[in-house]
Structure formats: C-alpha cells, structure tokens
PDB file of C-alpha atoms and ligand atoms in Angstrom:
ATOM      1  CA  UNK A   1      -9.264  -1.929  -4.020  1.00 48.00           C
ATOM      2  CA  UNK A   2      -8.259  -3.359  -7.315  1.00 46.00           C
ATOM      3  CA  UNK A   3     -10.804  -4.493  -9.942  1.00 37.00           C
ATOM      4  CA  UNK A   4     -11.850  -7.987  -8.903  1.00 40.00           C
ATOM      5  CA  UNK A   5     -11.785 -10.884 -11.155  1.00 37.00           C
ATOM      6  CA  UNK A   6     -14.834 -13.001 -10.251  1.00 37.00           C
ATOM      7  CA  UNK A   7     -15.871 -15.457 -13.061  1.00 33.00           C
ATOM      8  CA  UNK A   8     -18.040 -17.555 -10.789  1.00 33.00           C
ATOM      9  CA  UNK A   9     -21.726 -17.576  -9.875  1.00 33.00           C
ATOM     10  CA  UNK A  10     -23.054 -15.276  -7.094  1.00 32.00           C
ATOM     11  CA  UNK A  11     -20.978 -12.970  -5.181  1.00 33.00           C
ATOM     12  CA  UNK A  12     -22.020 -10.575  -2.702  1.00 34.00           C
ATOM     13  CA  UNK A  13     -20.160  -7.396  -1.799  1.00 33.00           C
ATOM     14  CA  UNK A  14     -20.843  -6.436   1.790  1.00 36.00           C
ATOM     15  CA  UNK A  15     -19.903  -3.693   3.913  1.00 33.00           C
ATOM     16  CA  UNK A  16     -17.543  -3.698   6.840  1.00 38.00           C
ATOM     17  CA  UNK A  17     -18.304  -2.113  10.067  1.00 38.00           C
ATOM     18  CA  UNK A  18     -15.392  -1.010  12.242  1.00 39.00           C
ATOM     19  CA  UNK A  19     -13.506  -4.085  13.277  1.00 43.00           C
ATOM     20  CA  UNK A  20     -14.651  -4.190  16.745  1.00 42.00           C
ATOM     21  CA  UNK A  21     -18.414  -3.625  16.297  1.00 46.00           C
ATOM     22  CA  UNK A  22     -18.998  -7.299  15.353  1.00 48.00           C
ATOM     23  CA  UNK A  23     -16.333  -9.140  17.261  1.00 49.00           C
ATOM     24  CA  UNK A  24     -15.592  -7.142  20.419  1.00 46.00           C
ATOM     25  CA  UNK A  25     -18.918  -5.611  21.419  1.00 47.00           C
ATOM     26  CA  UNK A  26     -20.409  -7.017  24.510  1.00 49.00           C
ATOM     27  CA  UNK A  27     -17.169  -8.604  25.613  1.00 56.00           C
ATOM     28  CA  UNK A  28     -14.924  -7.702  28.502  1.00 87.00           C
ATOM     29  CA  UNK A  29     -12.280  -4.911  28.094  1.00 90.00           C
ATOM     30  CA  UNK A  30      -9.537  -7.497  28.304  1.00 92.00           C
ATOM     31  CA  UNK A  31     -10.938  -9.569  25.485  1.00 91.00           C
ATOM     32  CA  UNK A  32     -11.535  -6.440  23.484  1.00 92.00           C
ATOM     33  CA  UNK A  33      -7.925  -5.551  23.868  1.00 95.00           C
ATOM     34  CA  UNK A  34      -6.750  -9.020  22.794  1.00 96.00           C
ATOM     35  CA  UNK A  35      -8.868  -8.787  19.663  1.00 96.00           C
ATOM     36  CA  UNK A  36      -7.639  -5.345  18.723  1.00 96.00           C
ATOM     37  CA  UNK A  37      -4.029  -6.415  19.421  1.00 98.00           C
ATOM     38  CA  UNK A  38      -4.469  -9.340  17.171  1.00 98.00           C
ATOM     39  CA  UNK A  39      -5.839  -7.182  14.458  1.00 98.00           C
ATOM     40  CA  UNK A  40      -2.955  -4.736  14.727  1.00 98.00           C
ATOM     41  CA  UNK A  41      -0.469  -7.652  14.543  1.00 98.00           C
ATOM     42  CA  UNK A  42      -2.036  -8.686  11.164  1.00 98.00           C
ATOM     43  CA  UNK A  43      -1.778  -5.093  10.048  1.00 98.00           C
ATOM     44  CA  UNK A  44       1.888  -4.891  10.928  1.00 98.00           C
ATOM     45  CA  UNK A  45       2.773  -7.621   8.397  1.00 98.00           C
ATOM     46  CA  UNK A  46       3.774  -5.609   5.382  1.00 97.00           C
ATOM     47  CA  UNK A  47       1.994  -7.595   2.615  1.00 97.00           C
ATOM     48  CA  UNK A  48       2.613  -4.768   0.302  1.00 96.00           C
ATOM     49  CA  UNK A  49       3.063  -4.761  -3.431  1.00 95.00           C
ATOM     50  CA  UNK A  50       5.129  -5.014  -5.631  1.00 93.00           C
ATOM     51  CA  UNK A  51       6.768  -7.854  -3.566  1.00 92.00           C
ATOM     52  CA  UNK A  52       4.641  -9.140  -0.830  1.00 96.00           C
ATOM     53  CA  UNK A  53       5.911 -12.040   1.250  1.00 98.00           C
ATOM     54  CA  UNK A  54       2.864 -14.227   1.889  1.00 98.00           C
ATOM     55  CA  UNK A  55       4.499 -16.530   4.540  1.00 98.00           C
ATOM     56  CA  UNK A  56       4.129 -14.295   7.454  1.00 98.00           C
ATOM     57  CA  UNK A  57       0.499 -13.663   7.080  1.00 98.00           C
ATOM     58  CA  UNK A  58      -0.287 -17.310   6.341  1.00 98.00           C
ATOM     59  CA  UNK A  59       1.661 -18.379   9.400  1.00 98.00           C
ATOM     60  CA  UNK A  60      -0.054 -15.761  11.567  1.00 98.00           C
ATOM     61  CA  UNK A  61      -3.570 -16.488  10.323  1.00 98.00           C
ATOM     62  CA  UNK A  62      -2.929 -20.303  10.589  1.00 98.00           C
ATOM     63  CA  UNK A  63      -1.611 -19.944  14.131  1.00 98.00           C
ATOM     64  CA  UNK A  64      -4.743 -17.962  15.217  1.00 98.00           C
ATOM     65  CA  UNK A  65      -6.898 -20.395  13.406  1.00 98.00           C
ATOM     66  CA  UNK A  66      -5.492 -23.358  15.153  1.00 97.00           C
ATOM     67  CA  UNK A  67      -6.475 -21.733  18.571  1.00 97.00           C
ATOM     68  CA  UNK A  68     -10.201 -22.049  17.467  1.00 96.00           C
ATOM     69  CA  UNK A  69     -11.620 -25.435  17.879  1.00 94.00           C
ATOM     70  CA  UNK A  70     -12.959 -27.533  14.983  1.00 95.00           C
ATOM     71  CA  UNK A  71     -11.277 -25.684  12.225  1.00 98.00           C
ATOM     72  CA  UNK A  72      -9.313 -27.415   9.392  1.00 98.00           C
ATOM     73  CA  UNK A  73      -6.535 -25.406   7.976  1.00 98.00           C
ATOM     74  CA  UNK A  74      -4.788 -25.922   4.727  1.00 98.00           C
ATOM     75  CA  UNK A  75      -2.495 -23.951   2.404  1.00 98.00           C
ATOM     76  CA  UNK A  76      -2.917 -24.262  -1.385  1.00 98.00           C
ATOM     77  CA  UNK A  77      -0.202 -22.986  -3.766  1.00 97.00           C
ATOM     78  CA  UNK A  78      -1.121 -22.600  -7.285  1.00 97.00           C
ATOM     79  CA  UNK A  79       1.774 -20.358  -8.031  1.00 96.00           C
ATOM     80  CA  UNK A  80       5.033 -20.604  -6.180  1.00 97.00           C
ATOM     81  CA  UNK A  81       5.372 -18.300  -3.239  1.00 97.00           C
ATOM     82  CA  UNK A  82       1.804 -17.115  -3.622  1.00 98.00           C
ATOM     83  CA  UNK A  83      -0.110 -19.323  -1.086  1.00 98.00           C
ATOM     84  CA  UNK A  84      -3.736 -19.295  -0.411  1.00 98.00           C
ATOM     85  CA  UNK A  85      -5.067 -20.077   3.064  1.00 98.00           C
ATOM     86  CA  UNK A  86      -8.169 -22.037   3.283  1.00 98.00           C
ATOM     87  CA  UNK A  87      -9.947 -22.604   6.770  1.00 98.00           C
ATOM     88  CA  UNK A  88     -12.932 -24.752   6.965  1.00 98.00           C
ATOM     89  CA  UNK A  89     -15.630 -25.211   9.635  1.00 98.00           C
ATOM     90  CA  UNK A  90     -17.619 -28.164   8.796  1.00 98.00           C
ATOM     91  CA  UNK A  91     -21.448 -27.770   9.099  1.00 98.00           C
ATOM     92  CA  UNK A  92     -23.991 -30.101  10.574  1.00 98.00           C
ATOM     93  CA  UNK A  93     -25.003 -31.064   6.982  1.00 98.00           C
ATOM     94  CA  UNK A  94     -21.925 -30.917   4.769  1.00 97.00           C
ATOM     95  CA  UNK A  95     -23.953 -32.057   1.810  1.00 97.00           C
ATOM     96  CA  UNK A  96     -25.548 -28.625   1.445  1.00 98.00           C
ATOM     97  CA  UNK A  97     -23.829 -25.923  -0.704  1.00 98.00           C
ATOM     98  CA  UNK A  98     -21.287 -24.151   1.520  1.00 98.00           C
ATOM     99  CA  UNK A  99     -20.539 -20.583   2.301  1.00 98.00           C
ATOM    100  CA  UNK A 100     -17.336 -19.096   1.390  1.00 98.00           C
ATOM    101  CA  UNK A 101     -15.988 -15.950   3.076  1.00 97.00           C
ATOM    102  CA  UNK A 102     -13.181 -14.415   1.082  1.00 97.00           C
ATOM    103  CA  UNK A 103     -10.580 -11.702   1.793  1.00 97.00           C
ATOM    104  CA  UNK A 104      -7.178 -10.807   0.335  1.00 98.00           C
ATOM    105  CA  UNK A 105      -3.955 -10.547   2.313  1.00 98.00           C
ATOM    106  CA  UNK A 106      -2.140  -8.199   0.027  1.00 97.00           C
ATOM    107  CA  UNK A 107      -2.293  -4.317   0.147  1.00 97.00           C
ATOM    108  CA  UNK A 108      -1.476  -1.465  -2.280  1.00 95.00           C
ATOM    109  CA  UNK A 109       1.792   0.417  -1.880  1.00 94.00           C
ATOM    110  CA  UNK A 110       2.069   2.971   0.794  1.00 94.00           C
ATOM    111  CA  UNK A 111       4.680   5.879   0.820  1.00 93.00           C
ATOM    112  CA  UNK A 112       5.691   6.210   4.461  1.00 95.00           C
ATOM    113  CA  UNK A 113       6.831   9.849   4.128  1.00 95.00           C
ATOM    114  CA  UNK A 114       3.221  10.734   3.122  1.00 94.00           C
ATOM    115  CA  UNK A 115       1.739   9.218   6.263  1.00 96.00           C
ATOM    116  CA  UNK A 116       1.402  10.686   9.586  1.00 95.00           C
ATOM    117  CA  UNK A 117       2.309   7.327  11.227  1.00 97.00           C
ATOM    118  CA  UNK A 118       4.247   4.576   9.520  1.00 97.00           C
ATOM    119  CA  UNK A 119       1.787   2.617   7.364  1.00 97.00           C
ATOM    120  CA  UNK A 120       2.773  -0.799   8.963  1.00 98.00           C
ATOM    121  CA  UNK A 121       3.078   0.506  12.564  1.00 97.00           C
ATOM    122  CA  UNK A 122      -0.790   0.059  13.186  1.00 98.00           C
ATOM    123  CA  UNK A 123      -0.469   3.259  15.467  1.00 97.00           C
ATOM    124  CA  UNK A 124      -3.508   3.870  17.622  1.00 96.00           C
ATOM    125  CA  UNK A 125      -4.427   7.484  18.473  1.00 95.00           C
ATOM    126  CA  UNK A 126      -6.168   8.623  21.694  1.00 95.00           C
ATOM    127  CA  UNK A 127      -9.636   8.120  20.000  1.00 92.00           C
ATOM    128  CA  UNK A 128      -8.842   4.502  19.282  1.00 91.00           C
ATOM    129  CA  UNK A 129      -8.306   5.123  15.517  1.00 93.00           C
ATOM    130  CA  UNK A 130      -5.912   2.654  14.016  1.00 95.00           C
ATOM    131  CA  UNK A 131      -3.732   3.841  11.188  1.00 96.00           C
ATOM    132  CA  UNK A 132      -2.395   1.270   8.783  1.00 97.00           C
ATOM    133  CA  UNK A 133      -2.347   0.276   5.164  1.00 97.00           C
ATOM    134  CA  UNK A 134      -4.878  -2.615   4.722  1.00 96.00           C
ATOM    135  CA  UNK A 135      -6.868  -1.694   7.870  1.00 95.00           C
ATOM    136  CA  UNK A 136      -9.950  -1.177   5.733  1.00 91.00           C
ATOM    137  CA  UNK A 137      -8.861  -2.853   2.454  1.00 94.00           C
ATOM    138  CA  UNK A 138      -9.299  -5.522   3.673  1.00 95.00           C
ATOM    139  CA  UNK A 139      -7.533  -7.014   6.643  1.00 96.00           C
ATOM    140  CA  UNK A 140     -10.347  -5.797   8.978  1.00 94.00           C
ATOM    141  CA  UNK A 141     -12.767  -8.070   7.057  1.00 93.00           C
ATOM    142  CA  UNK A 142     -10.458 -11.270   7.216  1.00 96.00           C
ATOM    143  CA  UNK A 143      -9.955 -10.861  10.948  1.00 96.00           C
ATOM    144  CA  UNK A 144     -13.641 -10.294  11.518  1.00 93.00           C
ATOM    145  CA  UNK A 145     -14.467 -13.557   9.882  1.00 95.00           C
ATOM    146  CA  UNK A 146     -12.082 -15.446  12.115  1.00 97.00           C
ATOM    147  CA  UNK A 147     -13.086 -13.532  15.362  1.00 96.00           C
ATOM    148  CA  UNK A 148     -16.776 -14.015  14.457  1.00 95.00           C
ATOM    149  CA  UNK A 149     -16.171 -17.772  14.155  1.00 97.00           C
ATOM    150  CA  UNK A 150     -14.329 -17.759  17.462  1.00 97.00           C
ATOM    151  CA  UNK A 151     -17.183 -16.036  19.192  1.00 96.00           C
ATOM    152  CA  UNK A 152     -19.813 -18.301  17.675  1.00 96.00           C
ATOM    153  CA  UNK A 153     -17.983 -21.375  18.580  1.00 95.00           C
ATOM    154  CA  UNK A 154     -17.639 -20.239  22.148  1.00 94.00           C
ATOM    155  CA  UNK A 155     -21.357 -19.604  22.274  1.00 95.00           C
ATOM    156  CA  UNK A 156     -21.951 -23.163  21.113  1.00 95.00           C
ATOM    157  CA  UNK A 157     -23.315 -22.386  17.731  1.00 96.00           C
ATOM    158  CA  UNK A 158     -22.802 -24.938  14.965  1.00 96.00           C
ATOM    159  CA  UNK A 159     -23.513 -23.893  11.318  1.00 97.00           C
ATOM    160  CA  UNK A 160     -25.851 -26.018   9.340  1.00 98.00           C
ATOM    161  CA  UNK A 161     -23.803 -25.477   6.155  1.00 98.00           C
ATOM    162  CA  UNK A 162     -20.116 -25.904   5.954  1.00 98.00           C
ATOM    163  CA  UNK A 163     -18.171 -22.585   6.174  1.00 98.00           C
ATOM    164  CA  UNK A 164     -14.937 -21.872   4.311  1.00 98.00           C
ATOM    165  CA  UNK A 165     -12.686 -18.852   4.839  1.00 98.00           C
ATOM    166  CA  UNK A 166     -10.186 -18.089   2.182  1.00 98.00           C
ATOM    167  CA  UNK A 167      -7.229 -15.746   2.407  1.00 98.00           C
ATOM    168  CA  UNK A 168      -6.044 -15.026  -1.106  1.00 98.00           C
ATOM    169  CA  UNK A 169      -2.887 -13.411  -2.520  1.00 98.00           C
ATOM    170  CA  UNK A 170      -2.531 -10.986  -5.349  1.00 96.00           C
ATOM    171  CA  UNK A 171      -5.965  -9.437  -5.482  1.00 95.00           C
ATOM    172  CA  UNK A 172      -4.621  -5.941  -5.867  1.00 94.00           C
ATOM    173  CA  UNK A 173      -2.841  -6.869  -9.104  1.00 92.00           C
ATOM    174  CA  UNK A 174      -5.725  -8.735 -10.579  1.00 90.00           C
ATOM    175  CA  UNK A 175      -5.736 -11.982  -8.708  1.00 93.00           C
ATOM    176  CA  UNK A 176      -4.541 -14.034 -11.562  1.00 94.00           C
ATOM    177  CA  UNK A 177      -2.177 -16.033  -9.367  1.00 95.00           C
ATOM    178  CA  UNK A 178      -4.706 -16.136  -6.513  1.00 95.00           C
ATOM    179  CA  UNK A 179      -8.448 -16.312  -6.880  1.00 96.00           C
ATOM    180  CA  UNK A 180      -8.458 -16.950 -10.828  1.00 96.00           C
ATOM    181  CA  UNK A 181      -6.355 -20.162 -10.248  1.00 97.00           C
ATOM    182  CA  UNK A 182      -8.401 -21.157  -7.182  1.00 97.00           C
ATOM    183  CA  UNK A 183     -11.837 -20.981  -8.808  1.00 96.00           C
ATOM    184  CA  UNK A 184     -10.859 -23.296 -11.597  1.00 97.00           C
ATOM    185  CA  UNK A 185      -9.155 -25.855  -9.329  1.00 98.00           C
ATOM    186  CA  UNK A 186     -10.340 -29.234  -8.311  1.00 97.00           C
ATOM    187  CA  UNK A 187     -10.020 -28.034  -4.653  1.00 97.00           C
ATOM    188  CA  UNK A 188     -12.450 -25.367  -5.319  1.00 98.00           C
ATOM    189  CA  UNK A 189     -15.097 -27.458  -6.959  1.00 98.00           C
ATOM    190  CA  UNK A 190     -14.882 -29.851  -3.941  1.00 98.00           C
ATOM    191  CA  UNK A 191     -16.045 -27.002  -1.741  1.00 98.00           C
ATOM    192  CA  UNK A 192     -19.492 -26.924  -3.423  1.00 98.00           C
ATOM    193  CA  UNK A 193     -19.745 -23.204  -2.777  1.00 97.00           C
ATOM    194  CA  UNK A 194     -23.347 -21.852  -2.840  1.00 94.00           C
ATOM    195  CA  UNK A 195     -22.671 -18.226  -1.784  1.00 92.00           C
ATOM    196  CA  UNK A 196     -19.621 -15.875  -1.344  1.00 93.00           C
ATOM    197  CA  UNK A 197     -19.228 -12.900   0.853  1.00 91.00           C
ATOM    198  CA  UNK A 198     -16.433 -10.629  -0.235  1.00 90.00           C
ATOM    199  CA  UNK A 199     -15.008  -7.149  -0.134  1.00 88.00           C
ATOM    200  CA  UNK A 200     -17.171  -4.006   0.047  1.00 77.00           C
ATOM    201  CA  UNK A 201     -17.021  -0.485   1.593  1.00 75.00           C
ATOM    202  CA  UNK A 202     -15.841   0.144   5.166  1.00 74.00           C
ATOM    203  CA  UNK A 203     -18.339   1.863   7.553  1.00 77.00           C
ATOM    204  CA  UNK A 204     -17.686   4.103  10.480  1.00 77.00           C
ATOM    205  CA  UNK A 205     -20.905   3.039  12.154  1.00 83.00           C
ATOM    206  CA  UNK A 206     -23.024  -0.082  12.743  1.00 83.00           C
ATOM    207  CA  UNK A 207     -24.960   0.483   9.520  1.00 85.00           C
ATOM    208  CA  UNK A 208     -24.088  -1.761   6.719  1.00 77.00           C
ATOM    209  CA  UNK A 209     -24.439  -1.061   2.932  1.00 81.00           C
ATOM    210  CA  UNK A 210     -24.944  -4.173   1.027  1.00 81.00           C
ATOM    211  CA  UNK A 211     -24.065  -4.672  -2.600  1.00 80.00           C
ATOM    212  CA  UNK A 212     -25.386  -7.571  -4.501  1.00 77.00           C
ATOM    213  CA  UNK A 213     -24.400  -9.320  -7.674  1.00 74.00           C
ATOM    214  CA  UNK A 214     -25.468 -12.497  -9.413  1.00 71.00           C
ATOM    215  CA  UNK A 215     -24.076 -14.622 -12.225  1.00 70.00           C
ATOM    216  CA  UNK A 216     -24.957 -12.729 -15.412  1.00 74.00           C
ATOM    217  CA  UNK A 217     -26.032 -14.343 -18.644  1.00 77.00           C
ATOM    218  CA  UNK A 218     -24.195 -11.656 -20.678  1.00 83.00           C
ATOM    219  CA  UNK A 219     -20.720 -10.090 -20.221  1.00 82.00           C
ATOM    220  CA  UNK A 220     -19.775  -6.830 -21.797  1.00 85.00           C
ATOM    221  CA  UNK A 221     -16.498  -5.189 -22.469  1.00 90.00           C
ATOM    222  CA  UNK A 222     -16.730  -1.487 -22.130  1.00 91.00           C
ATOM    223  CA  UNK A 223     -13.702   0.705 -23.016  1.00 93.00           C
ATOM    224  CA  UNK A 224     -13.230   4.034 -21.311  1.00 92.00           C
ATOM    225  CA  UNK A 225     -10.108   6.334 -21.486  1.00 93.00           C
ATOM    226  CA  UNK A 226      -8.543   8.352 -18.921  1.00 91.00           C
ATOM    227  CA  UNK A 227      -5.558   8.854 -16.612  1.00 86.00           C
ATOM    228  CA  UNK A 228      -4.396   5.585 -15.040  1.00 79.00           C
ATOM    229  CA  UNK A 229      -3.741   5.054 -11.407  1.00 74.00           C
ATOM    230  CA  UNK A 230      -5.127   3.627  -8.198  1.00 72.00           C
ATOM    231  CA  UNK A 231      -8.520   4.993  -7.162  1.00 64.00           C
ATOM    232  CA  UNK A 232      -7.240   6.023  -3.711  1.00 65.00           C
ATOM    233  CA  UNK A 233      -5.039   8.662  -5.371  1.00 67.00           C
ATOM    234  CA  UNK A 234      -8.223  10.621  -6.354  1.00 72.00           C
ATOM    235  CA  UNK A 235      -6.952  11.595  -9.825  1.00 78.00           C
ATOM    236  CA  UNK A 236      -8.903  13.755 -12.117  1.00 86.00           C
ATOM    237  CA  UNK A 237      -9.924  12.490 -15.644  1.00 88.00           C
ATOM    238  CA  UNK A 238      -9.834   8.851 -14.631  1.00 87.00           C
ATOM    239  CA  UNK A 239     -11.407   6.256 -16.922  1.00 87.00           C
ATOM    240  CA  UNK A 240     -14.023   5.441 -14.395  1.00 84.00           C
ATOM    241  CA  UNK A 241     -14.897   9.042 -13.963  1.00 86.00           C
ATOM    242  CA  UNK A 242     -15.130   9.524 -17.634  1.00 90.00           C
ATOM    243  CA  UNK A 243     -17.382   6.530 -17.985  1.00 90.00           C
ATOM    244  CA  UNK A 244     -19.847   7.824 -15.379  1.00 89.00           C
TER     245      UNK A 244
HETATM  246 ZN1   ZN B 301      -9.468  -4.834  -1.494  1.00 54.93          ZN
END
C-alpha cells in the first residue's frame, strides 16, 4: 500500500472482507465458482511495478463490465500508456452528488523465489485460500465493486445517486500519473462526486473496520527519518515507526 495522494474533499477508507463474502454468499456453488475464477483471472494479470502493462487489466475489466447491463464504460488516458478505467451506473436522480468507488490496478513488486506459489498464479489451496500479489492490495476491492453491482442489478435495484467505479494506474508509486491527474481534470469535475470509498485493510471475517477522513482545513508536513522501503517488508527503524 503506497502512501495515497488525495487532495480532494472527503474520502473514506473502508475495510475489505474476503472477496466472496459480499459477492458470492447466498448464491449457488456454480455462480460462486464463476465469481472466484473471475477474481483469479484478474489476479493473474501481472500489473506489477516497475513496468506494469495496463492494457490487459483495462480490457479484462471492460469486458466484464460490458456483461453487466446499464453500465457506461470509458477509458481516460492522462499519461500515455497509463489508462484509467471509468465505469458509470446512472442513478435515478443524476443531479445529486455521485458516489465514487476507487481501486488501483497496479501492485508492488513480488519476488517469485520467495513465494510458496508463483505470485501471479493465483494458486488456490485446499482451504480455498488464494495466493497472489494484489489479492488484498487491492484487486479484491475492485472486483467486489463490479460483482456487487452485478448482483444489485440482477435483484432489480436502481441507485438513487449515480455510481462511478474508477480503476486507476500508478497508485503504488504515488499516483501522479493516475489519480492526481484525474482529480484536476474536466472529466472528474463533471462527475460531481460527493463521497469516495477507497482502500483500507483486508479482513478475514465478515467484520469491517472503517476508517474515515474528511477534507482538512490545515495541511501539515511532518518529517521523520528512518530506513526506506515498502511497509510489507517489515523493516526495523522505519520512518513511520520512528514517528509513532
Ligand atoms: Zn493499495
């Protein structure tokens, strides 16, 4: 999880339950398998830094989005080869501020020789655990959004507000070519976003931990020194640890 770049109004960090809790519970075994297989297919796309190819995930997600009725799909490209996929479900009252559900397509590097299973094999063990880089951070979230919309549509639900789902590039390296350019674009202001749900922590149960943040009147720069590196490496003497 890279430090996010979020210069705009509210945002909510919310917690992700296992992928299937929201989308596959209560459905038949066959449908559950289709949902899990679709998630695994997304995980098998190696959108890994330092040189992720964003065409395959954009094509994959667009193709799935086209199978769900009433969705409008478009690709925005603020930086060459760094597309942002925007999927919209128009609400009953499109004049109201909209809801934006965001996730990033890229993942941090993975060293295959340090993994029990190849990080892009999406291997499933006998307990049903799926092993893949990005399974938690945060392809599970992106797929849950689409699967939830699919289930809601099938139930006949129509949202009052328009719902947008964005899949952004480059979050893990700061988002400057992704979300940063999106939020200052004409396309973004036309969305009239009122609330955003974004990345949080995964959960191994049906209990959600919710993080909440709102536009702050004051912004601070705090300097803290320590060993650099991604948080997942669990270094000692990191800047964040020292700050705490
Ligand atoms: Zn992340």
